[in-house]
PDB file of C-alpha atoms in Angstrom:
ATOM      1  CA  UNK A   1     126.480  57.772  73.853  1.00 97.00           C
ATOM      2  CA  UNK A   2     125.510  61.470  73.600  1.00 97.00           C
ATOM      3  CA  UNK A   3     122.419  63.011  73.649  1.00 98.00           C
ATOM      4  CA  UNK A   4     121.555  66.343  73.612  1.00 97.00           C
ATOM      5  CA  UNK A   5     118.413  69.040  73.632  1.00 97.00           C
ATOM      6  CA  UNK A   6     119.808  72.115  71.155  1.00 97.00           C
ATOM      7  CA  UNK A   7     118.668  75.454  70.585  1.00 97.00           C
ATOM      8  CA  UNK A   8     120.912  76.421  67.622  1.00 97.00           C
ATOM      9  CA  UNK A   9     120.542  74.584  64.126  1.00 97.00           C
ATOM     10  CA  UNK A  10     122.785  72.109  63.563  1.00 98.00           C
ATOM     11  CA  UNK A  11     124.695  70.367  60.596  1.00 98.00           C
ATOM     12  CA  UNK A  12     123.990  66.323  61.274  1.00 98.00           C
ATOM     13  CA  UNK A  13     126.858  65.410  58.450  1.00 98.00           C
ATOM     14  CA  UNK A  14     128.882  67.039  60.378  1.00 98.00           C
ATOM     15  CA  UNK A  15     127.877  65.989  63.723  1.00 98.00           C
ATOM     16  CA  UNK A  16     127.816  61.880  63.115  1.00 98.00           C
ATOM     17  CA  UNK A  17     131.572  63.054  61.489  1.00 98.00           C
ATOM     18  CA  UNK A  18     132.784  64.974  64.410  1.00 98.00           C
ATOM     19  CA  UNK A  19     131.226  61.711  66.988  1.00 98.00           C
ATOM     20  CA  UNK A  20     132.550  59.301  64.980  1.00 97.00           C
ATOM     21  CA  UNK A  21     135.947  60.346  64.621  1.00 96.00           C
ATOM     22  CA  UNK A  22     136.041  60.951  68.374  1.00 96.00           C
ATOM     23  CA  UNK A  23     134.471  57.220  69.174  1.00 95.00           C
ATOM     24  CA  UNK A  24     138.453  55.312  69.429  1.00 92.00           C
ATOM     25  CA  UNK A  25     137.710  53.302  71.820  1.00 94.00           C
ATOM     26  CA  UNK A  26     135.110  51.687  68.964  1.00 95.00           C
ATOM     27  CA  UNK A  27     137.053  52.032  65.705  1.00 93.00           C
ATOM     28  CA  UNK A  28     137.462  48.659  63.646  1.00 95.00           C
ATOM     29  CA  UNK A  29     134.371  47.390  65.728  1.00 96.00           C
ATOM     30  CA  UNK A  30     131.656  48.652  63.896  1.00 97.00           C
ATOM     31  CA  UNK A  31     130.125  47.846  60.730  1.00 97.00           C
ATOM     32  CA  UNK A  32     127.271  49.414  60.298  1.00 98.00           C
ATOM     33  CA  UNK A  33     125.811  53.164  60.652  1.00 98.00           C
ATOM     34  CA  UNK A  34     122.131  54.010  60.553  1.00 98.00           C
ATOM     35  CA  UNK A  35     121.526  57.866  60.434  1.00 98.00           C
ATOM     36  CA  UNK A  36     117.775  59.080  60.697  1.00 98.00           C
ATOM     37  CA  UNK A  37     117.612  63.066  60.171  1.00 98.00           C
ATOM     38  CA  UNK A  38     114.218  64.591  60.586  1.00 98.00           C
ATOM     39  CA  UNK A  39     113.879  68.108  58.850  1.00 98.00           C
ATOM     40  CA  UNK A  40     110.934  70.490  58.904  1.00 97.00           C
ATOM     41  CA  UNK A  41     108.547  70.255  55.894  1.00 96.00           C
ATOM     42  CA  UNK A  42     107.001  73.704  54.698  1.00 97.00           C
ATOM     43  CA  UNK A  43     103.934  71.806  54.756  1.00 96.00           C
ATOM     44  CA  UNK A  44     101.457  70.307  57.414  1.00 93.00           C
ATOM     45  CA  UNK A  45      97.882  69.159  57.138  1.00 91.00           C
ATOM     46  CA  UNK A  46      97.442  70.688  53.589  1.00 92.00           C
ATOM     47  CA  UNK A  47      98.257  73.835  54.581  1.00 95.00           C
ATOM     48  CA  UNK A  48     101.543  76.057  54.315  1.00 96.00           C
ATOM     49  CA  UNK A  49     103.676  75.980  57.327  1.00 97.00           C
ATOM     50  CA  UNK A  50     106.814  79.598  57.652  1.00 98.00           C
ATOM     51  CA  UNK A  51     108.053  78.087  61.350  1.00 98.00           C
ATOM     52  CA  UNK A  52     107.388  75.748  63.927  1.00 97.00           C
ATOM     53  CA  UNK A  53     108.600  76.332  67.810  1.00 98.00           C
ATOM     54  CA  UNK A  54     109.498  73.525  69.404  1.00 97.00           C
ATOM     55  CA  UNK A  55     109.261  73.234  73.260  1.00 96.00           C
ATOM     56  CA  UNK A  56     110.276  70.545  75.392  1.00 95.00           C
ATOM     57  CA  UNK A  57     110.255  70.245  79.609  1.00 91.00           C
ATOM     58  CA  UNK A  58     113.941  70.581  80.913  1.00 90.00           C
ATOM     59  CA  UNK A  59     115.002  67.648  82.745  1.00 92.00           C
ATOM     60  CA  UNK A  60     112.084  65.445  81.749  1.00 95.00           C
ATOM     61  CA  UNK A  61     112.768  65.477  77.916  1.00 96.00           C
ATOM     62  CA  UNK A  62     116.427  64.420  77.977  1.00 96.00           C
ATOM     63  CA  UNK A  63     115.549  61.801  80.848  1.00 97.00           C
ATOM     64  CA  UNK A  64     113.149  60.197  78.151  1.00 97.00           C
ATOM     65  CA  UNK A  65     115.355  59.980  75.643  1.00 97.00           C
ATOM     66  CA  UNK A  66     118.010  58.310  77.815  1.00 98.00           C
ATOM     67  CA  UNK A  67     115.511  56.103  78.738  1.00 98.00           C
ATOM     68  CA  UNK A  68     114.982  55.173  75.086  1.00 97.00           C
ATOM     69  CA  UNK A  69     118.866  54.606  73.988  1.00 98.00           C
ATOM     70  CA  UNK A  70     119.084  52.548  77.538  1.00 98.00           C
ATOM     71  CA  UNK A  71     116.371  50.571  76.103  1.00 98.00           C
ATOM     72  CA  UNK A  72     118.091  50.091  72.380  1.00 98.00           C
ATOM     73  CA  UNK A  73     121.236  49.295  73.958  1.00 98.00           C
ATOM     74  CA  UNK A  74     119.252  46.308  76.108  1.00 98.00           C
ATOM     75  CA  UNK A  75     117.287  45.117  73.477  1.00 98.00           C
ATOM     76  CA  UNK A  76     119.877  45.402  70.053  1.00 98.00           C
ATOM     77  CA  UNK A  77     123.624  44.091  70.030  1.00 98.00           C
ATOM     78  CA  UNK A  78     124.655  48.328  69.189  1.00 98.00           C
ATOM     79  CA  UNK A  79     127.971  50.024  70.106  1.00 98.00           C
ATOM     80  CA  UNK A  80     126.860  53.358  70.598  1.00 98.00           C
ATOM     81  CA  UNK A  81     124.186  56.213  69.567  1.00 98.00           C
ATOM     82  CA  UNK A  82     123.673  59.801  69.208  1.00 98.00           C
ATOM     83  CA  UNK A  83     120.661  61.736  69.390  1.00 98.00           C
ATOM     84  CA  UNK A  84     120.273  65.206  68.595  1.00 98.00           C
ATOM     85  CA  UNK A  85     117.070  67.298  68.891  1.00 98.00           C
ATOM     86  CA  UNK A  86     116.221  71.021  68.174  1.00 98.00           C
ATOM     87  CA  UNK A  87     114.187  72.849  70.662  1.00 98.00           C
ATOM     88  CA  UNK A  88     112.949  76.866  69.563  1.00 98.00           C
ATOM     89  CA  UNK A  89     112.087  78.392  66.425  1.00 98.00           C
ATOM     90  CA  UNK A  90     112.622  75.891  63.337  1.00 98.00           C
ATOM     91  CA  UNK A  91     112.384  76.726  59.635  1.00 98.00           C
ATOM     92  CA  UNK A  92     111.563  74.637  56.627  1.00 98.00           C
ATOM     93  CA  UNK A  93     114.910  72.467  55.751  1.00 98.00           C
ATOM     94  CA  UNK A  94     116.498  72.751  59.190  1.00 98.00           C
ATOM     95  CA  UNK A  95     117.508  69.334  60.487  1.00 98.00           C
ATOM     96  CA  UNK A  96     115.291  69.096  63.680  1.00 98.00           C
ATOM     97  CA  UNK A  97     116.700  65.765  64.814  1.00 98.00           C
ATOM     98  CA  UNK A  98     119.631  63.234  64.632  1.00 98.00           C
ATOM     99  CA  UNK A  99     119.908  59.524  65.292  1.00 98.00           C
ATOM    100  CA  UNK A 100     122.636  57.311  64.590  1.00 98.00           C
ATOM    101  CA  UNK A 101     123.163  53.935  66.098  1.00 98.00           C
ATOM    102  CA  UNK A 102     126.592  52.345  65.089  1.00 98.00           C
ATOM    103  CA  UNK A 103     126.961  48.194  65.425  1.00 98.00           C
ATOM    104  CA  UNK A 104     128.917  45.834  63.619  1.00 98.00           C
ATOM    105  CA  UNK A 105     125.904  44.621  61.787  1.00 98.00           C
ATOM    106  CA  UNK A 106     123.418  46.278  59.448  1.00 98.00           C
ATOM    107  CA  UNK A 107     120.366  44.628  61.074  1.00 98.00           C
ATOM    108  CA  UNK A 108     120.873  45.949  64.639  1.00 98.00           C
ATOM    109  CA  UNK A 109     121.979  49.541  63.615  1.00 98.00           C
ATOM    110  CA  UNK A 110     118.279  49.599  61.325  1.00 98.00           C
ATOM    111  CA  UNK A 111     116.536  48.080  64.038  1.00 98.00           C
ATOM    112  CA  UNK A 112     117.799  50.014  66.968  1.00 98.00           C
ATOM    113  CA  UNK A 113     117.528  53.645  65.094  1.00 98.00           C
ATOM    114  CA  UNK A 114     113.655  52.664  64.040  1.00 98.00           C
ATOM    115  CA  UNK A 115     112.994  52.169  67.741  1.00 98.00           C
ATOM    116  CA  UNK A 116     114.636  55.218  69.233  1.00 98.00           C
ATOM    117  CA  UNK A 117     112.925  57.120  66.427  1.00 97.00           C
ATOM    118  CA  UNK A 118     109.338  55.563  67.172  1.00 96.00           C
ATOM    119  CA  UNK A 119     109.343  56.238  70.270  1.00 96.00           C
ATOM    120  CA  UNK A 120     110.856  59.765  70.286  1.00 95.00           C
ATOM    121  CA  UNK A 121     108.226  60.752  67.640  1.00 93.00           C
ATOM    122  CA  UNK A 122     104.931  59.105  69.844  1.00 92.00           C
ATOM    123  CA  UNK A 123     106.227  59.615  72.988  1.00 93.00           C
ATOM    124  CA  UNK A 124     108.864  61.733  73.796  1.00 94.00           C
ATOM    125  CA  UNK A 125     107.373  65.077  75.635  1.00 94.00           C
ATOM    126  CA  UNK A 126     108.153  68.006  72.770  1.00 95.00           C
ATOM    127  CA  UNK A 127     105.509  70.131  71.738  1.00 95.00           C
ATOM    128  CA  UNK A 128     104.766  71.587  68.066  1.00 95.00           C
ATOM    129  CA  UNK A 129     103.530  75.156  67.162  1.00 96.00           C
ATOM    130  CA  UNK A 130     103.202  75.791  63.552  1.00 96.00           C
ATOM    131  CA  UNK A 131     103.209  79.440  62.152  1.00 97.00           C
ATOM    132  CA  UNK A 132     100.853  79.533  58.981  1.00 97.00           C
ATOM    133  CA  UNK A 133      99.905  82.678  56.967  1.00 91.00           C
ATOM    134  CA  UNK A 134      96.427  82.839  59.142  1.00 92.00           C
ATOM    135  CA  UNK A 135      98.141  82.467  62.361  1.00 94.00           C
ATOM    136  CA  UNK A 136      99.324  80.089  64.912  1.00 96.00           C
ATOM    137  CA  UNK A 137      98.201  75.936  65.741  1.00 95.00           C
ATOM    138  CA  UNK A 138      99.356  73.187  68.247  1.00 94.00           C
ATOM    139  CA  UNK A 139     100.262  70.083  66.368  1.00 92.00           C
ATOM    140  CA  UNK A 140      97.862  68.003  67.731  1.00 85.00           C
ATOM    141  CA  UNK A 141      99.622  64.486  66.145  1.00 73.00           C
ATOM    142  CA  UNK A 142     102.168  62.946  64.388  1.00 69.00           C
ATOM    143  CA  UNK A 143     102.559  62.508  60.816  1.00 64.00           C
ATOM    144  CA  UNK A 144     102.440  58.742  60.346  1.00 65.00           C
ATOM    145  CA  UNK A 145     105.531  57.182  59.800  1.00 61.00           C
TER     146      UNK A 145
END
């Protein structure tokens, strides 16, 4: 399992690629691969959005999200899971987060990236700041899912 907070963009083709081809001890186990990648819209609440910073507490954020692949790991019959998550300035089209769950069945690898995804989006501690042409705005809420 890997999970990490990044600062830089990211390519998440690449990444589940790169983690993949590195998981040996697990090759000819799995069946299955769910990949979830989040990107920024250039839109939010009707109105344009140019950027979005992303912040996140140190220490507390990736404790969370261990806490939440712990949990998928308990609850689903999955092999492994990466999460990745952008922290700074975002632009539309940049890939702000990665999940994939591999098992050797479809069901579990679905099931298991929906609820590390749920619960990162409602309750995993990032916060949003949207740059619009009139200024600046804390996302407030999610988008429903």
């Amino acid at each position: 399992m890997l999970i990490e907070i990044r600062p830089q963009p990211f390519d998440p083709w690449r990444e589940v690629a790169h983690y993949q081809g590195n998981m040996l001890d697990k090759q000819g186990k799995f069946g299955a691969t769910a990949v979830f990648v989040g990107t920024m819209r250039d839109f939010n609440e009707g109105d344009d959005v140019q950027s979005m910073t992303l912040d996140h507490y140190s220490g507390m954020t990736e404790k969370h999200l261990l806490s939440i692949c712990d949990q998928a790991f308990e609850k689903f019959d999955i092999l492994d899971a990466l999460v990745l998550h952008r922290v700074g300035k975002i632009f539309p089209n940049d890939a702000i987060v990665l999940v994939a769950i591999w098992s050797a069945h479809r069901a579990a690898a679905y099931e298991a990236n929906r609820f590390v995804m749920e619960d990162l989006k409602s309750r995993a501690p990032f916060w949003k700041k949207e740059t619009l042409k009139e200024g600046e705005r804390w996302v407030e809420k999610n988008t429903p899912g």
